[in-house]
Tab-separated table of C-alpha atoms in Angstrom:
chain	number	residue	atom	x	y	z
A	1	UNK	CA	0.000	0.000	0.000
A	2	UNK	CA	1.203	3.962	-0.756
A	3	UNK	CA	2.142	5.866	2.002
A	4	UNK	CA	3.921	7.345	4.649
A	5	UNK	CA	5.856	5.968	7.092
A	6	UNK	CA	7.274	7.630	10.356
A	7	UNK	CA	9.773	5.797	12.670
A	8	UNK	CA	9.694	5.932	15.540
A	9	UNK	CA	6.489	6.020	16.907
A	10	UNK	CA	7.804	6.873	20.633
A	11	UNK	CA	11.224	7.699	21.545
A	12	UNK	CA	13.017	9.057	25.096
A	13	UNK	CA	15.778	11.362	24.856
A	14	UNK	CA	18.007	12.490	27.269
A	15	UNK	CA	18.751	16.460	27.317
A	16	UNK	CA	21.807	16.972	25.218
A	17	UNK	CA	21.441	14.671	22.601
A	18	UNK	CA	20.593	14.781	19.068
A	19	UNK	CA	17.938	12.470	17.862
A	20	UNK	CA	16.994	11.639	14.232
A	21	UNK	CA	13.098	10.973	13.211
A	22	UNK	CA	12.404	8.625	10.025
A	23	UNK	CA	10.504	9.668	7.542
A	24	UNK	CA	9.425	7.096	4.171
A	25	UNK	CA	7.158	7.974	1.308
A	26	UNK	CA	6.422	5.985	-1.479
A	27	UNK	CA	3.755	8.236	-3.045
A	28	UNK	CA	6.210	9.551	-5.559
A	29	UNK	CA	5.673	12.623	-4.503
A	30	UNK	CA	7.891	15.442	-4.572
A	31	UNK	CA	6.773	17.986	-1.968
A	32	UNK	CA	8.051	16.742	2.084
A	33	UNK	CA	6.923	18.638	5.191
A	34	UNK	CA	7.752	18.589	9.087
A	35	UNK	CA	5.061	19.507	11.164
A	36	UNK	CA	5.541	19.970	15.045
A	37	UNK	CA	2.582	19.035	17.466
A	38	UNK	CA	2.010	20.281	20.645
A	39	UNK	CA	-1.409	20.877	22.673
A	40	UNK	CA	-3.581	23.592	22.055
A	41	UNK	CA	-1.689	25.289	19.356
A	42	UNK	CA	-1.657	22.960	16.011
A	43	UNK	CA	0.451	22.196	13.776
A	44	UNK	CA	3.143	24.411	13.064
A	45	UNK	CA	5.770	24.102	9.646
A	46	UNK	CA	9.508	23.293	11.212
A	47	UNK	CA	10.961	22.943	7.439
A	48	UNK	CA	9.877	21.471	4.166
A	49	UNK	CA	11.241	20.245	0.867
A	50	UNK	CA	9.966	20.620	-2.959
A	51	UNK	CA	12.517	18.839	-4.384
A	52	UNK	CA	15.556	16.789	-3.645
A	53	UNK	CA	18.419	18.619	-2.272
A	54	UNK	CA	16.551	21.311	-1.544
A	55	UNK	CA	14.848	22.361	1.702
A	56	UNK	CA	13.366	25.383	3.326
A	57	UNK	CA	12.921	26.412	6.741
A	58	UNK	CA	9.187	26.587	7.946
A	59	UNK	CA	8.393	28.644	11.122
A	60	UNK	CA	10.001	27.111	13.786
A	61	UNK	CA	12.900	25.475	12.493
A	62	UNK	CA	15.505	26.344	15.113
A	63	UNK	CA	16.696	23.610	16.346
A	64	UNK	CA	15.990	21.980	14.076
A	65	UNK	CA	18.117	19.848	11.152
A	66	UNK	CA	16.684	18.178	7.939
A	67	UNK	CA	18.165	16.246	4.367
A	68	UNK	CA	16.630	15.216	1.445
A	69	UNK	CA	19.005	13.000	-0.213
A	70	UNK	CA	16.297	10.900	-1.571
A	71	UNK	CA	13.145	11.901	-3.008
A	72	UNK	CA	11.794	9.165	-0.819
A	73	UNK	CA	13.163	10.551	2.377
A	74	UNK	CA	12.933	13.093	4.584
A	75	UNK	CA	14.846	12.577	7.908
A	76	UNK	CA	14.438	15.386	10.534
A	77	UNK	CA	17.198	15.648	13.731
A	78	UNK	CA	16.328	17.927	16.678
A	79	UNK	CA	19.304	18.607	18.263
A	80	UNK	CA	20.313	19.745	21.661
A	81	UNK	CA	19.747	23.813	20.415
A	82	UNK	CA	16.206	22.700	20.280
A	83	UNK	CA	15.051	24.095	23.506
A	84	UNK	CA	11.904	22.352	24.514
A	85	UNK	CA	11.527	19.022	21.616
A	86	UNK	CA	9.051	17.133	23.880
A	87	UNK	CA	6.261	16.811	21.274
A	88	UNK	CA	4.868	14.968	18.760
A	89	UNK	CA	6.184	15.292	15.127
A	90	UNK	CA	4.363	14.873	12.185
A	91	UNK	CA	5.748	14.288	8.423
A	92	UNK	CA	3.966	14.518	4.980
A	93	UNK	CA	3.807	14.646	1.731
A	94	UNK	CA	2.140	16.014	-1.625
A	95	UNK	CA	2.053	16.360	-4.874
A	96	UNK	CA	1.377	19.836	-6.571
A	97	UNK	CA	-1.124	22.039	-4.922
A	98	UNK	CA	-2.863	19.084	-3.321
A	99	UNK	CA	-3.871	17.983	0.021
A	100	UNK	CA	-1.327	16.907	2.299
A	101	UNK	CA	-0.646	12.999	3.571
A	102	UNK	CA	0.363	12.492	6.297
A	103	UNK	CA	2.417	9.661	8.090
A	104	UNK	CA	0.871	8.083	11.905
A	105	UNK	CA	3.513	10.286	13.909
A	106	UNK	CA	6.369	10.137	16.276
A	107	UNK	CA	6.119	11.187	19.981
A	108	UNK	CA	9.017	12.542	21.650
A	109	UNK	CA	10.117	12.848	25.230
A	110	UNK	CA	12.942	14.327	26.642
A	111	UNK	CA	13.896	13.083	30.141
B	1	UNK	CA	-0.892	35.627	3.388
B	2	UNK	CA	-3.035	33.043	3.921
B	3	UNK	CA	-4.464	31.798	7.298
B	4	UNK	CA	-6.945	30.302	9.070
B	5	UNK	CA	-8.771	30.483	12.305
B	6	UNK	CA	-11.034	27.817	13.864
B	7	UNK	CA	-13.502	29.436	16.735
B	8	UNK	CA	-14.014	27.292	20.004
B	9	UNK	CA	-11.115	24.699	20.833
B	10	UNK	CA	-13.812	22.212	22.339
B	11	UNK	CA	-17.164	21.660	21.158
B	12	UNK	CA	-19.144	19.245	22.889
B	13	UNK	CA	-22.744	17.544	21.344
B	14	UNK	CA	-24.940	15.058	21.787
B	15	UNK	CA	-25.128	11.831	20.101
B	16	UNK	CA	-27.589	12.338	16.743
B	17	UNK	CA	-26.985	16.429	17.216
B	18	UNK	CA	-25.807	18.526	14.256
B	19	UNK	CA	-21.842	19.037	13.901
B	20	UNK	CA	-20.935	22.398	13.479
B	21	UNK	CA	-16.999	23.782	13.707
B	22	UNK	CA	-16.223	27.209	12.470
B	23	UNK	CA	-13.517	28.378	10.183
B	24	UNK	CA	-12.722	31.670	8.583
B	25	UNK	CA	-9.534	32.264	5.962
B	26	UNK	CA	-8.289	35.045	5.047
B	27	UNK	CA	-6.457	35.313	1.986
B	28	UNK	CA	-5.702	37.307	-1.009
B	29	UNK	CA	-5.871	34.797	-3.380
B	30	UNK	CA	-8.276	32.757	-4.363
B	31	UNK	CA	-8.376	29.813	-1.149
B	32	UNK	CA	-7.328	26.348	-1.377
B	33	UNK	CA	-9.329	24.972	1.927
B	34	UNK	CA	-9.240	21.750	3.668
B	35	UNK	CA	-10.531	19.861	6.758
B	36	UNK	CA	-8.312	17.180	8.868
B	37	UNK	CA	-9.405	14.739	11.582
B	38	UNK	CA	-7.046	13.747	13.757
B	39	UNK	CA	-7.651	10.541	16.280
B	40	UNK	CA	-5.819	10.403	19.483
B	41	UNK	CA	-1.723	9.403	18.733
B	42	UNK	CA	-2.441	9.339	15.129
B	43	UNK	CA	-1.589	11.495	12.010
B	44	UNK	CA	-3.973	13.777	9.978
B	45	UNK	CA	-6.757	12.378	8.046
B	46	UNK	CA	-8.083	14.457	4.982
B	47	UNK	CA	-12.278	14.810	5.527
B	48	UNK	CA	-12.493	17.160	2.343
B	49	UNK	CA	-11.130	20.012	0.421
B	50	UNK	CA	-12.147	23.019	-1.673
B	51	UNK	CA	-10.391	23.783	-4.931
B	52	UNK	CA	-12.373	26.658	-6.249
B	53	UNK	CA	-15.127	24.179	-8.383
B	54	UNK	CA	-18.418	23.754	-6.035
B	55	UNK	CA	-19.164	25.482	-3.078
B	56	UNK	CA	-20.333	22.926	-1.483
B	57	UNK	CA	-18.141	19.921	-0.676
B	58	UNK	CA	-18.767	16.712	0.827
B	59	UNK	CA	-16.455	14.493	2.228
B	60	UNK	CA	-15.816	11.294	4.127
B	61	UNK	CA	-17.632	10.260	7.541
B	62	UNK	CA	-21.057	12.117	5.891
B	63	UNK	CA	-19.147	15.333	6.916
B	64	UNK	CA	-19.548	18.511	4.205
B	65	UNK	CA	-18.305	22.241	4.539
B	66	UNK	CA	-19.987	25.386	1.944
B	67	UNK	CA	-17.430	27.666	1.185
B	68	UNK	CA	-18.664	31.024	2.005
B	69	UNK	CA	-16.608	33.819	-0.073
B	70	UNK	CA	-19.004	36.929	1.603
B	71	UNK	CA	-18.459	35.250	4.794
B	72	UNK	CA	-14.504	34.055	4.389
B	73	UNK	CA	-15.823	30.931	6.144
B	74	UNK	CA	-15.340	27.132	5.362
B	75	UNK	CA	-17.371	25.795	8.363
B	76	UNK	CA	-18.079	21.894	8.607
B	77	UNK	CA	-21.136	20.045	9.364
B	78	UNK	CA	-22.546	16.739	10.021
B	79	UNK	CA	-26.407	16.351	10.285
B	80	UNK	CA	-25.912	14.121	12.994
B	81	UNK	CA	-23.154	13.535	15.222
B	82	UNK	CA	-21.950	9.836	15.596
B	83	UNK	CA	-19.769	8.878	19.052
B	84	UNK	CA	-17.010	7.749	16.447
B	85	UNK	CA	-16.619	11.226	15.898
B	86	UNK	CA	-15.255	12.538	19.018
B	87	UNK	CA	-11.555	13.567	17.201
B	88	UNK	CA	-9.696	16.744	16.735
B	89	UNK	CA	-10.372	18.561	13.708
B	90	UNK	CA	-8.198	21.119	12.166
B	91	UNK	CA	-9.353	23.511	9.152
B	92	UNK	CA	-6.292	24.473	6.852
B	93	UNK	CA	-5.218	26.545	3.879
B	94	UNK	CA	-3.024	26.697	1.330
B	95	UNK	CA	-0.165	29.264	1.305
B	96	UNK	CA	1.739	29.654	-1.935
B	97	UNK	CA	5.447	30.930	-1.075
B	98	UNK	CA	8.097	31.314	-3.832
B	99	UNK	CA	9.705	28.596	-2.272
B	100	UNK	CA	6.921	26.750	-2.591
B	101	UNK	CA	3.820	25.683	-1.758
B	102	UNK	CA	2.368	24.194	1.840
B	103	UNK	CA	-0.412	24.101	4.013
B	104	UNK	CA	-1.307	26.557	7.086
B	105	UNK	CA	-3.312	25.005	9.846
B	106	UNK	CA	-5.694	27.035	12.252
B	107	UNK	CA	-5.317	25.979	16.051
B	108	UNK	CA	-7.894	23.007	16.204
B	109	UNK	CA	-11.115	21.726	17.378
B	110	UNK	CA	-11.803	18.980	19.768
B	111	UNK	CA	-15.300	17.397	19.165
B	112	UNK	CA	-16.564	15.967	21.948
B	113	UNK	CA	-19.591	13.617	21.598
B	114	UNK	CA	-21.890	12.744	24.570
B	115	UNK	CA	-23.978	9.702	24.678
């Protein structure tokens, strides 16, 4: 079946360390977003890609570290600058000015 | 620039009640609107979208929003609410950058569903 696939689901982090979230799509599509989570304030755009080897910086990306080696592909790392990454992270996909799809999510929690 | 904003972050109904959850746009272009569900610890879930053909657009779950240019409103309805759909639900548009194009999500609304 098409779609998109986040890995992770859950992950702990301690403070201080980088973590990298997996993100597959085999919906040939060209267009990848990140999407941060948290209560009460939706989703909010931490970088996004139109093509491969090319990505932009949303609204929030600080922090925040993303490739797109692959048009498959679209790995985000929060690193230790990213001052509060407990949340849950989102990644999608589209094709030209359509609807976003989106993968089932990855929760993180720093300890 | 385009954006979106959903009014009330709960709503609560009773089972068999009409669904209604408000969103206005504003944008200076003609709108490309959406509506997500979202279930607990899952992704987004496209209900419907608006692409500038008919006003009024059905979707999935016997859900349907009327796009309301005099208004700048895309609000969605359901005749009659089911208990299956106590989710959040998140209105959206899309903002064309040079960069690019994506989508731009208003803040959410959490159906509740009483019995």
């Amino acid at each position: 079946d098409g779609g998109i696939t986040q890995s992770p689901k859950y992950l702990f982090r301690k403070e201080g360390q980088n973590v990298t979230l997996s993100c597959e799509q085999n919906l040939n599509h060209d267009a990848m977003y990140w999407y941060r989570q948290d209560p009460g304030q939706g989703l909010r755009l931490i970088y996004y890609s139109q093509i491969v080897n090319d990505f932009q910086k949303g609204d929030i990306a600080e922090g925040y570290s993303v490739s797109r080696e692959k048009k498959e592909s679209f790995p985000l790392t929060v690193t230790s600058a990213q001052k509060n990454p407990t949340a849950f992270y989102l990644c999608a996909s589209s094709g030209r000015l359509e609807e976003l799809f989106f993968g089932e999510g990855s929760r993180l929690t720093v300890l | 620039a385009q954006s979106v904003t959903q009014l009330g972050s709960h709503v609560s109904v009773s089972e068999g009640a009409l669904v209604l959850l408000r969103c206005n746009y504003s944008s200076s272009v003609p709108p490309y609107l959406f509506w997500y569900v979202q279930y607990p610890n899952q992704g987004l879930q496209l209900l419907l979208k608006y692409t500038s053909a008919a006003t009024l657009v059905k979707g999935i779950n016997g859900f349907e929003a009327e796009f309301k240019k005099s208004e700048t409103s895309f609000h969605l309805t359901k005749p009659s609410a089911h208990m299956s759909d106590a989710a959040e639900y998140f209105c959206a548009v899309i903002r064309f950058l040079n960069a690019g194009n994506m989508l731009t999500f208003g803040g959410g609304t959490r159906l509740m569903v009483k019995p």
